[in-house]
JSON list of C-alpha atoms in Angstrom, two decimals:
[
{"chain": "A", "resi": 9, "resn": "SER", "atom": "CA", "xyz": [48.89, 118.91, -30.28]},
{"chain": "A", "resi": 10, "resn": "GLN", "atom": "CA", "xyz": [50.67, 116.34, -29.69]},
{"chain": "A", "resi": 11, "resn": "GLN", "atom": "CA", "xyz": [51.47, 113.77, -31.54]},
{"chain": "A", "resi": 12, "resn": "GLY", "atom": "CA", "xyz": [54.00, 111.34, -29.96]},
{"chain": "A", "resi": 13, "resn": "GLU", "atom": "CA", "xyz": [53.48, 110.32, -26.37]},
{"chain": "A", "resi": 14, "resn": "GLU", "atom": "CA", "xyz": [55.91, 108.12, -24.48]},
{"chain": "A", "resi": 15, "resn": "ASP", "atom": "CA", "xyz": [56.20, 106.08, -21.89]},
{"chain": "A", "resi": 16, "resn": "PRO", "atom": "CA", "xyz": [56.64, 106.01, -19.02]},
{"chain": "A", "resi": 17, "resn": "GLN", "atom": "CA", "xyz": [57.04, 109.51, -17.81]},
{"chain": "A", "resi": 18, "resn": "ALA", "atom": "CA", "xyz": [60.25, 108.37, -16.04]},
{"chain": "A", "resi": 19, "resn": "LEU", "atom": "CA", "xyz": [61.73, 105.91, -15.76]},
{"chain": "A", "resi": 20, "resn": "SER", "atom": "CA", "xyz": [64.76, 104.11, -12.89]},
{"chain": "A", "resi": 21, "resn": "ILE", "atom": "CA", "xyz": [66.91, 101.77, -13.20]},
{"chain": "A", "resi": 22, "resn": "GLN", "atom": "CA", "xyz": [70.93, 100.63, -12.41]},
{"chain": "A", "resi": 23, "resn": "GLU", "atom": "CA", "xyz": [73.77, 100.90, -14.43]},
{"chain": "A", "resi": 24, "resn": "GLY", "atom": "CA", "xyz": [73.88, 97.66, -16.32]},
{"chain": "A", "resi": 25, "resn": "GLU", "atom": "CA", "xyz": [70.40, 96.99, -16.92]},
{"chain": "A", "resi": 26, "resn": "ASN", "atom": "CA", "xyz": [68.19, 97.39, -19.93]},
{"chain": "A", "resi": 27, "resn": "ALA", "atom": "CA", "xyz": [66.30, 100.67, -20.58]},
{"chain": "A", "resi": 28, "resn": "THR", "atom": "CA", "xyz": [62.90, 100.34, -22.21]},
{"chain": "A", "resi": 29, "resn": "MET", "atom": "CA", "xyz": [60.37, 103.14, -23.47]},
{"chain": "A", "resi": 30, "resn": "ASN", "atom": "CA", "xyz": [57.41, 103.81, -25.52]},
{"chain": "A", "resi": 31, "resn": "CYS", "atom": "CA", "xyz": [55.86, 106.08, -28.19]},
{"chain": "A", "resi": 32, "resn": "SER", "atom": "CA", "xyz": [52.95, 106.14, -29.48]},
{"chain": "A", "resi": 33, "resn": "TYR", "atom": "CA", "xyz": [51.44, 108.06, -32.26]},
{"chain": "A", "resi": 34, "resn": "LYS", "atom": "CA", "xyz": [48.20, 109.07, -33.69]},
{"chain": "A", "resi": 35, "resn": "THR", "atom": "CA", "xyz": [48.49, 109.57, -37.67]},
{"chain": "A", "resi": 36, "resn": "SER", "atom": "CA", "xyz": [50.39, 108.42, -40.67]},
{"chain": "A", "resi": 37, "resn": "ILE", "atom": "CA", "xyz": [53.61, 109.09, -40.68]},
{"chain": "A", "resi": 38, "resn": "ASN", "atom": "CA", "xyz": [57.06, 109.02, -42.63]},
{"chain": "A", "resi": 39, "resn": "ASN", "atom": "CA", "xyz": [59.45, 108.29, -39.91]},
{"chain": "A", "resi": 40, "resn": "LEU", "atom": "CA", "xyz": [59.79, 108.44, -36.25]},
{"chain": "A", "resi": 41, "resn": "GLN", "atom": "CA", "xyz": [62.83, 109.23, -34.78]},
{"chain": "A", "resi": 42, "resn": "TRP", "atom": "CA", "xyz": [64.75, 109.45, -31.07]},
{"chain": "A", "resi": 43, "resn": "TYR", "atom": "CA", "xyz": [66.34, 112.28, -29.13]},
{"chain": "A", "resi": 44, "resn": "ARG", "atom": "CA", "xyz": [68.31, 112.72, -25.84]},
{"chain": "A", "resi": 45, "resn": "GLN", "atom": "CA", "xyz": [68.60, 115.58, -24.08]},
{"chain": "A", "resi": 46, "resn": "ASN", "atom": "CA", "xyz": [70.93, 116.10, -20.92]},
{"chain": "A", "resi": 47, "resn": "SER", "atom": "CA", "xyz": [70.14, 118.28, -18.22]},
{"chain": "A", "resi": 48, "resn": "GLY", "atom": "CA", "xyz": [70.10, 122.41, -19.17]},
{"chain": "A", "resi": 49, "resn": "ARG", "atom": "CA", "xyz": [70.95, 121.07, -22.71]},
{"chain": "A", "resi": 50, "resn": "GLY", "atom": "CA", "xyz": [69.60, 121.22, -26.32]},
{"chain": "A", "resi": 51, "resn": "LEU", "atom": "CA", "xyz": [68.28, 117.78, -27.77]},
{"chain": "A", "resi": 52, "resn": "VAL", "atom": "CA", "xyz": [70.42, 115.21, -29.56]},
{"chain": "A", "resi": 53, "resn": "HIS", "atom": "CA", "xyz": [69.66, 112.92, -32.34]},
{"chain": "A", "resi": 54, "resn": "LEU", "atom": "CA", "xyz": [69.85, 108.98, -31.32]},
{"chain": "A", "resi": 55, "resn": "ILE", "atom": "CA", "xyz": [68.49, 107.19, -34.47]},
{"chain": "A", "resi": 56, "resn": "LEU", "atom": "CA", "xyz": [66.15, 107.60, -37.54]},
{"chain": "A", "resi": 57, "resn": "ILE", "atom": "CA", "xyz": [63.84, 104.55, -38.49]},
{"chain": "A", "resi": 58, "resn": "ARG", "atom": "CA", "xyz": [61.41, 104.89, -41.67]},
{"chain": "A", "resi": 59, "resn": "SER", "atom": "CA", "xyz": [58.21, 103.78, -41.94]},
{"chain": "A", "resi": 60, "resn": "ASN", "atom": "CA", "xyz": [59.23, 101.09, -44.14]},
{"chain": "A", "resi": 61, "resn": "GLU", "atom": "CA", "xyz": [61.54, 99.96, -41.73]},
{"chain": "A", "resi": 62, "resn": "ARG", "atom": "CA", "xyz": [60.77, 97.22, -38.83]},
{"chain": "A", "resi": 63, "resn": "GLU", "atom": "CA", "xyz": [63.78, 97.42, -36.50]},
{"chain": "A", "resi": 64, "resn": "LYS", "atom": "CA", "xyz": [66.45, 99.87, -36.55]},
{"chain": "A", "resi": 65, "resn": "HIS", "atom": "CA", "xyz": [69.96, 98.97, -34.92]},
{"chain": "A", "resi": 66, "resn": "SER", "atom": "CA", "xyz": [73.02, 101.76, -33.74]},
{"chain": "A", "resi": 67, "resn": "GLY", "atom": "CA", "xyz": [75.72, 101.00, -31.39]},
{"chain": "A", "resi": 68, "resn": "ARG", "atom": "CA", "xyz": [73.47, 99.98, -27.84]},
{"chain": "A", "resi": 69, "resn": "LEU", "atom": "CA", "xyz": [70.70, 101.52, -28.74]},
{"chain": "A", "resi": 70, "resn": "ARG", "atom": "CA", "xyz": [67.78, 99.12, -30.90]},
{"chain": "A", "resi": 71, "resn": "VAL", "atom": "CA", "xyz": [64.34, 100.68, -31.85]},
{"chain": "A", "resi": 72, "resn": "THR", "atom": "CA", "xyz": [61.60, 99.34, -33.48]},
{"chain": "A", "resi": 73, "resn": "LEU", "atom": "CA", "xyz": [58.45, 100.37, -35.36]},
{"chain": "A", "resi": 74, "resn": "ASP", "atom": "CA", "xyz": [55.17, 99.48, -35.78]},
{"chain": "A", "resi": 75, "resn": "THR", "atom": "CA", "xyz": [52.82, 101.10, -37.64]},
{"chain": "A", "resi": 76, "resn": "SER", "atom": "CA", "xyz": [49.61, 98.96, -37.21]},
{"chain": "A", "resi": 77, "resn": "LYS", "atom": "CA", "xyz": [50.15, 99.39, -33.74]},
{"chain": "A", "resi": 78, "resn": "LYS", "atom": "CA", "xyz": [51.23, 103.41, -34.58]},
{"chain": "A", "resi": 79, "resn": "SER", "atom": "CA", "xyz": [54.17, 102.93, -31.62]},
{"chain": "A", "resi": 80, "resn": "SER", "atom": "CA", "xyz": [57.66, 102.47, -31.46]},
{"chain": "A", "resi": 81, "resn": "SER", "atom": "CA", "xyz": [60.11, 101.65, -28.92]},
{"chain": "A", "resi": 82, "resn": "LEU", "atom": "CA", "xyz": [64.15, 102.15, -27.76]},
{"chain": "A", "resi": 83, "resn": "LEU", "atom": "CA", "xyz": [65.69, 100.41, -25.57]},
{"chain": "A", "resi": 84, "resn": "ILE", "atom": "CA", "xyz": [69.17, 100.89, -23.80]},
{"chain": "A", "resi": 85, "resn": "THR", "atom": "CA", "xyz": [71.20, 97.74, -23.57]},
{"chain": "A", "resi": 86, "resn": "ALA", "atom": "CA", "xyz": [73.58, 98.06, -20.33]},
{"chain": "A", "resi": 87, "resn": "SER", "atom": "CA", "xyz": [72.60, 101.35, -19.26]},
{"chain": "A", "resi": 88, "resn": "ARG", "atom": "CA", "xyz": [75.88, 103.60, -18.03]},
{"chain": "A", "resi": 89, "resn": "ALA", "atom": "CA", "xyz": [75.46, 106.97, -15.58]},
{"chain": "A", "resi": 90, "resn": "ALA", "atom": "CA", "xyz": [75.97, 108.84, -18.60]},
{"chain": "A", "resi": 91, "resn": "ASP", "atom": "CA", "xyz": [72.66, 107.69, -20.22]},
{"chain": "A", "resi": 92, "resn": "THR", "atom": "CA", "xyz": [70.25, 109.36, -17.75]},
{"chain": "A", "resi": 93, "resn": "ALA", "atom": "CA", "xyz": [68.53, 111.58, -19.99]},
{"chain": "A", "resi": 94, "resn": "SER", "atom": "CA", "xyz": [65.61, 112.63, -20.86]},
{"chain": "A", "resi": 95, "resn": "TYR", "atom": "CA", "xyz": [64.77, 111.49, -24.08]},
{"chain": "A", "resi": 96, "resn": "PHE", "atom": "CA", "xyz": [61.95, 112.26, -26.74]},
{"chain": "A", "resi": 97, "resn": "CYS", "atom": "CA", "xyz": [60.47, 110.89, -29.95]},
{"chain": "A", "resi": 98, "resn": "ALA", "atom": "CA", "xyz": [59.09, 112.67, -32.86]},
{"chain": "A", "resi": 99, "resn": "THR", "atom": "CA", "xyz": [57.23, 111.68, -35.83]},
{"chain": "A", "resi": 100, "resn": "GLY", "atom": "CA", "xyz": [57.50, 113.30, -39.12]},
{"chain": "A", "resi": 101, "resn": "SER", "atom": "CA", "xyz": [54.75, 113.46, -41.98]},
{"chain": "A", "resi": 102, "resn": "GLY", "atom": "CA", "xyz": [55.38, 114.13, -45.68]},
{"chain": "A", "resi": 103, "resn": "GLY", "atom": "CA", "xyz": [53.89, 116.76, -47.85]},
{"chain": "A", "resi": 104, "resn": "SER", "atom": "CA", "xyz": [53.83, 120.46, -46.69]},
{"chain": "A", "resi": 105, "resn": "ASN", "atom": "CA", "xyz": [53.86, 119.66, -43.57]},
{"chain": "A", "resi": 106, "resn": "TYR", "atom": "CA", "xyz": [57.41, 120.75, -42.82]},
{"chain": "A", "resi": 107, "resn": "LYS", "atom": "CA", "xyz": [58.10, 119.87, -39.00]},
{"chain": "A", "resi": 108, "resn": "LEU", "atom": "CA", "xyz": [58.38, 116.95, -36.55]},
{"chain": "A", "resi": 109, "resn": "THR", "atom": "CA", "xyz": [56.17, 116.48, -34.42]},
{"chain": "A", "resi": 110, "resn": "PHE", "atom": "CA", "xyz": [57.39, 115.71, -30.92]},
{"chain": "A", "resi": 111, "resn": "GLY", "atom": "CA", "xyz": [55.98, 114.00, -27.67]},
{"chain": "A", "resi": 112, "resn": "LYS", "atom": "CA", "xyz": [56.72, 115.14, -23.64]},
{"chain": "A", "resi": 113, "resn": "GLY", "atom": "CA", "xyz": [60.00, 112.23, -23.15]},
{"chain": "A", "resi": 114, "resn": "THR", "atom": "CA", "xyz": [60.67, 109.91, -20.89]},
{"chain": "A", "resi": 115, "resn": "LEU", "atom": "CA", "xyz": [63.72, 110.93, -17.82]},
{"chain": "A", "resi": 116, "resn": "LEU", "atom": "CA", "xyz": [65.99, 107.73, -17.59]},
{"chain": "A", "resi": 117, "resn": "THR", "atom": "CA", "xyz": [67.70, 107.93, -14.59]},
{"chain": "A", "resi": 118, "resn": "VAL", "atom": "CA", "xyz": [70.43, 104.90, -14.41]},
{"chain": "A", "resi": 119, "resn": "ASN", "atom": "CA", "xyz": [71.86, 104.61, -10.80]},
{"chain": "A", "resi": 120, "resn": "PRO", "atom": "CA", "xyz": [75.79, 103.57, -10.52]},
{"chain": "B", "resi": 27, "resn": "ASN", "atom": "CA", "xyz": [82.08, 123.76, -37.48]},
{"chain": "B", "resi": 28, "resn": "ALA", "atom": "CA", "xyz": [80.45, 125.57, -34.72]},
{"chain": "B", "resi": 29, "resn": "GLY", "atom": "CA", "xyz": [77.22, 123.48, -35.27]},
{"chain": "B", "resi": 30, "resn": "VAL", "atom": "CA", "xyz": [74.03, 125.31, -34.24]},
{"chain": "B", "resi": 31, "resn": "THR", "atom": "CA", "xyz": [74.14, 128.49, -31.33]},
{"chain": "B", "resi": 32, "resn": "GLN", "atom": "CA", "xyz": [72.00, 130.73, -30.12]},
{"chain": "B", "resi": 33, "resn": "THR", "atom": "CA", "xyz": [72.62, 133.49, -27.92]},
{"chain": "B", "resi": 34, "resn": "PRO", "atom": "CA", "xyz": [71.63, 134.59, -24.95]},
{"chain": "B", "resi": 35, "resn": "LYS", "atom": "CA", "xyz": [72.46, 131.68, -23.13]},
{"chain": "B", "resi": 36, "resn": "PHE", "atom": "CA", "xyz": [70.25, 133.70, -20.47]},
{"chain": "B", "resi": 37, "resn": "ARG", "atom": "CA", "xyz": [67.55, 136.57, -20.27]},
{"chain": "B", "resi": 38, "resn": "VAL", "atom": "CA", "xyz": [65.58, 138.20, -17.53]},
{"chain": "B", "resi": 39, "resn": "LEU", "atom": "CA", "xyz": [63.29, 140.53, -19.04]},
{"chain": "B", "resi": 40, "resn": "LYS", "atom": "CA", "xyz": [59.94, 142.73, -17.01]},
{"chain": "B", "resi": 41, "resn": "THR", "atom": "CA", "xyz": [56.73, 142.20, -19.14]},
{"chain": "B", "resi": 42, "resn": "GLY", "atom": "CA", "xyz": [56.58, 144.84, -22.03]},
{"chain": "B", "resi": 43, "resn": "GLN", "atom": "CA", "xyz": [59.76, 144.51, -23.08]},
{"chain": "B", "resi": 44, "resn": "SER", "atom": "CA", "xyz": [60.56, 143.51, -26.42]},
{"chain": "B", "resi": 45, "resn": "MET", "atom": "CA", "xyz": [63.81, 141.33, -27.65]},
{"chain": "B", "resi": 46, "resn": "THR", "atom": "CA", "xyz": [65.87, 139.21, -30.13]},
{"chain": "B", "resi": 47, "resn": "LEU", "atom": "CA", "xyz": [67.23, 135.51, -29.67]},
{"chain": "B", "resi": 48, "resn": "LEU", "atom": "CA", "xyz": [69.69, 134.47, -32.36]},
{"chain": "B", "resi": 49, "resn": "CYS", "atom": "CA", "xyz": [69.94, 132.12, -33.78]},
{"chain": "B", "resi": 50, "resn": "ALA", "atom": "CA", "xyz": [72.96, 131.01, -36.61]},
{"chain": "B", "resi": 51, "resn": "GLN", "atom": "CA", "xyz": [73.92, 127.53, -38.45]},
{"chain": "B", "resi": 52, "resn": "ASP", "atom": "CA", "xyz": [76.76, 127.23, -40.02]},
{"chain": "B", "resi": 53, "resn": "MET", "atom": "CA", "xyz": [76.06, 123.38, -41.98]},
{"chain": "B", "resi": 54, "resn": "ASN", "atom": "CA", "xyz": [74.23, 125.16, -44.91]},
{"chain": "B", "resi": 55, "resn": "HIS", "atom": "CA", "xyz": [70.38, 123.68, -43.77]},
{"chain": "B", "resi": 56, "resn": "GLU", "atom": "CA", "xyz": [67.61, 125.22, -45.74]},
{"chain": "B", "resi": 57, "resn": "TYR", "atom": "CA", "xyz": [65.21, 124.47, -42.98]},
{"chain": "B", "resi": 58, "resn": "MET", "atom": "CA", "xyz": [65.03, 126.59, -39.67]},
{"chain": "B", "resi": 59, "resn": "TYR", "atom": "CA", "xyz": [63.18, 126.48, -36.36]},
{"chain": "B", "resi": 60, "resn": "TRP", "atom": "CA", "xyz": [62.20, 127.37, -33.31]},
{"chain": "B", "resi": 61, "resn": "TYR", "atom": "CA", "xyz": [60.54, 125.86, -30.15]},
{"chain": "B", "resi": 62, "resn": "ARG", "atom": "CA", "xyz": [59.59, 126.56, -27.18]},
{"chain": "B", "resi": 63, "resn": "GLN", "atom": "CA", "xyz": [59.95, 123.47, -23.98]},
{"chain": "B", "resi": 64, "resn": "ASP", "atom": "CA", "xyz": [58.23, 124.15, -20.57]},
{"chain": "B", "resi": 65, "resn": "PRO", "atom": "CA", "xyz": [57.58, 121.66, -18.34]},
{"chain": "B", "resi": 66, "resn": "GLY", "atom": "CA", "xyz": [55.49, 118.45, -18.67]},
{"chain": "B", "resi": 67, "resn": "MET", "atom": "CA", "xyz": [54.60, 120.22, -22.21]},
{"chain": "B", "resi": 68, "resn": "GLY", "atom": "CA", "xyz": [57.57, 118.75, -24.40]},
{"chain": "B", "resi": 69, "resn": "LEU", "atom": "CA", "xyz": [58.89, 120.18, -27.52]},
{"chain": "B", "resi": 70, "resn": "ARG", "atom": "CA", "xyz": [56.18, 122.48, -29.41]},
{"chain": "B", "resi": 71, "resn": "LEU", "atom": "CA", "xyz": [56.95, 124.51, -32.26]},
{"chain": "B", "resi": 72, "resn": "ILE", "atom": "CA", "xyz": [56.95, 128.48, -32.73]},
{"chain": "B", "resi": 73, "resn": "HIS", "atom": "CA", "xyz": [57.95, 129.43, -36.21]},
{"chain": "B", "resi": 74, "resn": "TYR", "atom": "CA", "xyz": [59.77, 127.58, -39.22]},
{"chain": "B", "resi": 75, "resn": "SER", "atom": "CA", "xyz": [61.66, 128.57, -42.72]},
{"chain": "B", "resi": 76, "resn": "VAL", "atom": "CA", "xyz": [61.98, 126.25, -45.55]},
{"chain": "B", "resi": 77, "resn": "GLY", "atom": "CA", "xyz": [64.74, 128.84, -47.17]},
{"chain": "B", "resi": 78, "resn": "GLU", "atom": "CA", "xyz": [66.20, 131.96, -46.93]},
{"chain": "B", "resi": 79, "resn": "GLY", "atom": "CA", "xyz": [63.46, 135.03, -46.87]},
{"chain": "B", "resi": 80, "resn": "THR", "atom": "CA", "xyz": [60.82, 132.16, -45.54]},
{"chain": "B", "resi": 81, "resn": "THR", "atom": "CA", "xyz": [59.34, 131.95, -42.18]},
{"chain": "B", "resi": 82, "resn": "ALA", "atom": "CA", "xyz": [56.16, 129.96, -41.52]},
{"chain": "B", "resi": 83, "resn": "LYS", "atom": "CA", "xyz": [54.18, 129.63, -37.86]},
{"chain": "B", "resi": 84, "resn": "GLY", "atom": "CA", "xyz": [54.38, 126.41, -36.02]},
{"chain": "B", "resi": 85, "resn": "GLU", "atom": "CA", "xyz": [51.60, 125.61, -33.08]},
{"chain": "B", "resi": 86, "resn": "VAL", "atom": "CA", "xyz": [52.12, 128.48, -30.86]},
{"chain": "B", "resi": 87, "resn": "PRO", "atom": "CA", "xyz": [52.73, 131.76, -32.46]},
{"chain": "B", "resi": 88, "resn": "ASP", "atom": "CA", "xyz": [51.17, 134.26, -30.67]},
{"chain": "B", "resi": 89, "resn": "GLY", "atom": "CA", "xyz": [53.38, 137.19, -29.56]},
{"chain": "B", "resi": 90, "resn": "TYR", "atom": "CA", "xyz": [56.30, 136.39, -31.62]},
{"chain": "B", "resi": 91, "resn": "ASN", "atom": "CA", "xyz": [57.37, 137.30, -35.11]},
{"chain": "B", "resi": 92, "resn": "VAL", "atom": "CA", "xyz": [60.43, 136.02, -36.72]},
{"chain": "B", "resi": 93, "resn": "SER", "atom": "CA", "xyz": [63.08, 136.58, -39.31]},
{"chain": "B", "resi": 94, "resn": "ARG", "atom": "CA", "xyz": [65.02, 134.78, -42.16]},
{"chain": "B", "resi": 95, "resn": "LEU", "atom": "CA", "xyz": [67.22, 136.92, -44.23]},
{"chain": "B", "resi": 96, "resn": "LYS", "atom": "CA", "xyz": [70.24, 135.36, -44.44]},
{"chain": "B", "resi": 97, "resn": "LYS", "atom": "CA", "xyz": [69.77, 131.35, -44.46]},
{"chain": "B", "resi": 98, "resn": "GLN", "atom": "CA", "xyz": [72.21, 130.85, -41.92]},
{"chain": "B", "resi": 99, "resn": "ASN", "atom": "CA", "xyz": [70.87, 133.44, -39.44]},
{"chain": "B", "resi": 100, "resn": "PHE", "atom": "CA", "xyz": [66.80, 132.73, -37.74]},
{"chain": "B", "resi": 101, "resn": "LEU", "atom": "CA", "xyz": [65.91, 135.26, -35.57]},
{"chain": "B", "resi": 102, "resn": "LEU", "atom": "CA", "xyz": [63.09, 135.54, -32.71]},
{"chain": "B", "resi": 103, "resn": "GLY", "atom": "CA", "xyz": [61.34, 139.08, -31.51]},
{"chain": "B", "resi": 104, "resn": "LEU", "atom": "CA", "xyz": [59.16, 138.69, -28.54]},
{"chain": "B", "resi": 105, "resn": "GLU", "atom": "CA", "xyz": [57.37, 142.36, -28.95]},
{"chain": "B", "resi": 106, "resn": "SER", "atom": "CA", "xyz": [56.19, 143.26, -25.91]},
{"chain": "B", "resi": 107, "resn": "ALA", "atom": "CA", "xyz": [56.78, 140.52, -23.36]},
{"chain": "B", "resi": 108, "resn": "ALA", "atom": "CA", "xyz": [54.58, 138.32, -20.68]},
{"chain": "B", "resi": 109, "resn": "PRO", "atom": "CA", "xyz": [55.65, 135.91, -18.17]},
{"chain": "B", "resi": 110, "resn": "SER", "atom": "CA", "xyz": [54.00, 133.53, -19.92]},
{"chain": "B", "resi": 111, "resn": "GLN", "atom": "CA", "xyz": [56.60, 133.27, -22.31]},
{"chain": "B", "resi": 112, "resn": "THR", "atom": "CA", "xyz": [59.08, 132.51, -19.79]},
{"chain": "B", "resi": 113, "resn": "SER", "atom": "CA", "xyz": [60.40, 129.35, -21.34]},
{"chain": "B", "resi": 114, "resn": "VAL", "atom": "CA", "xyz": [63.38, 127.37, -22.21]},
{"chain": "B", "resi": 115, "resn": "TYR", "atom": "CA", "xyz": [63.98, 128.32, -26.41]},
{"chain": "B", "resi": 116, "resn": "PHE", "atom": "CA", "xyz": [65.44, 125.96, -28.80]},
{"chain": "B", "resi": 117, "resn": "CYS", "atom": "CA", "xyz": [66.18, 127.01, -32.36]},
{"chain": "B", "resi": 118, "resn": "ALA", "atom": "CA", "xyz": [67.08, 123.80, -34.57]},
{"chain": "B", "resi": 119, "resn": "SER", "atom": "CA", "xyz": [68.37, 123.58, -38.55]},
{"chain": "B", "resi": 120, "resn": "SER", "atom": "CA", "xyz": [67.74, 120.77, -40.52]},
{"chain": "B", "resi": 121, "resn": "LEU", "atom": "CA", "xyz": [69.50, 119.77, -44.55]},
{"chain": "B", "resi": 122, "resn": "LEU", "atom": "CA", "xyz": [66.51, 118.94, -45.93]},
{"chain": "B", "resi": 123, "resn": "ALA", "atom": "CA", "xyz": [62.45, 119.11, -44.83]},
{"chain": "B", "resi": 124, "resn": "GLY", "atom": "CA", "xyz": [61.06, 118.99, -41.89]},
{"chain": "B", "resi": 125, "resn": "SER", "atom": "CA", "xyz": [61.20, 115.35, -41.00]},
{"chain": "B", "resi": 126, "resn": "ASP", "atom": "CA", "xyz": [64.86, 115.39, -41.75]},
{"chain": "B", "resi": 127, "resn": "THR", "atom": "CA", "xyz": [66.64, 115.01, -38.63]},
{"chain": "B", "resi": 128, "resn": "GLN", "atom": "CA", "xyz": [67.28, 117.76, -36.79]},
{"chain": "B", "resi": 129, "resn": "TYR", "atom": "CA", "xyz": [69.87, 119.97, -35.12]},
{"chain": "B", "resi": 130, "resn": "PHE", "atom": "CA", "xyz": [69.53, 121.86, -31.96]},
{"chain": "B", "resi": 131, "resn": "GLY", "atom": "CA", "xyz": [71.27, 124.65, -30.33]},
{"chain": "B", "resi": 132, "resn": "PRO", "atom": "CA", "xyz": [71.78, 124.57, -26.69]},
{"chain": "B", "resi": 133, "resn": "GLY", "atom": "CA", "xyz": [68.69, 127.25, -25.77]},
{"chain": "B", "resi": 134, "resn": "THR", "atom": "CA", "xyz": [68.08, 130.46, -24.36]},
{"chain": "B", "resi": 135, "resn": "ARG", "atom": "CA", "xyz": [66.97, 130.57, -21.05]},
{"chain": "B", "resi": 136, "resn": "LEU", "atom": "CA", "xyz": [64.25, 133.83, -20.82]},
{"chain": "B", "resi": 137, "resn": "THR", "atom": "CA", "xyz": [62.29, 134.48, -17.89]},
{"chain": "B", "resi": 138, "resn": "VAL", "atom": "CA", "xyz": [60.38, 137.27, -17.86]},
{"chain": "B", "resi": 139, "resn": "LEU", "atom": "CA", "xyz": [59.11, 138.95, -14.61]}
]
């Protein structure tokens, strides 16, 4: 069953605008990751935030994590047409649960 | 450094035929995974391996078998393909446990007629 659920399912913006995607999950996690998938390609890791972190930055990406609300958000600032892709959140759990659980993704379209 | 590679890239099978998908990684990663991706379903874990010679079932293992005879290779087999196995298959690997960053291959698009 899916752990993370992204919202919205699809988002269309103009180049230069900011894009915000949200992810909610149900059980406790060790970390939460965001991946990007361009059409017809494999997933590419963007950023990992651990359960004891609240915010993390990487270039134009900003990720927040609120463990009390079991939610995360991914902000892409000053979007570009090349940011057009599907974005997935994935939650990681520790112990013997050696796997990531992926959400269904948000399709972001950035119009030139 | 090729990362994670998958062969073949595309394949069309008839119902009942068998095939093996090959995944190779050159990053000396311990952990490897096979996912399938279907429209509206996201990625679902089929099988995974926590080291050479080990395999374990994921979320949707039925109809698939796997082997990890060498650390760098992870094979996914379909013994008797069914139309429900039409999907895009992705292999991934990670250095540490499954919740670590995963590196994905380019995918194999499989159609079962």
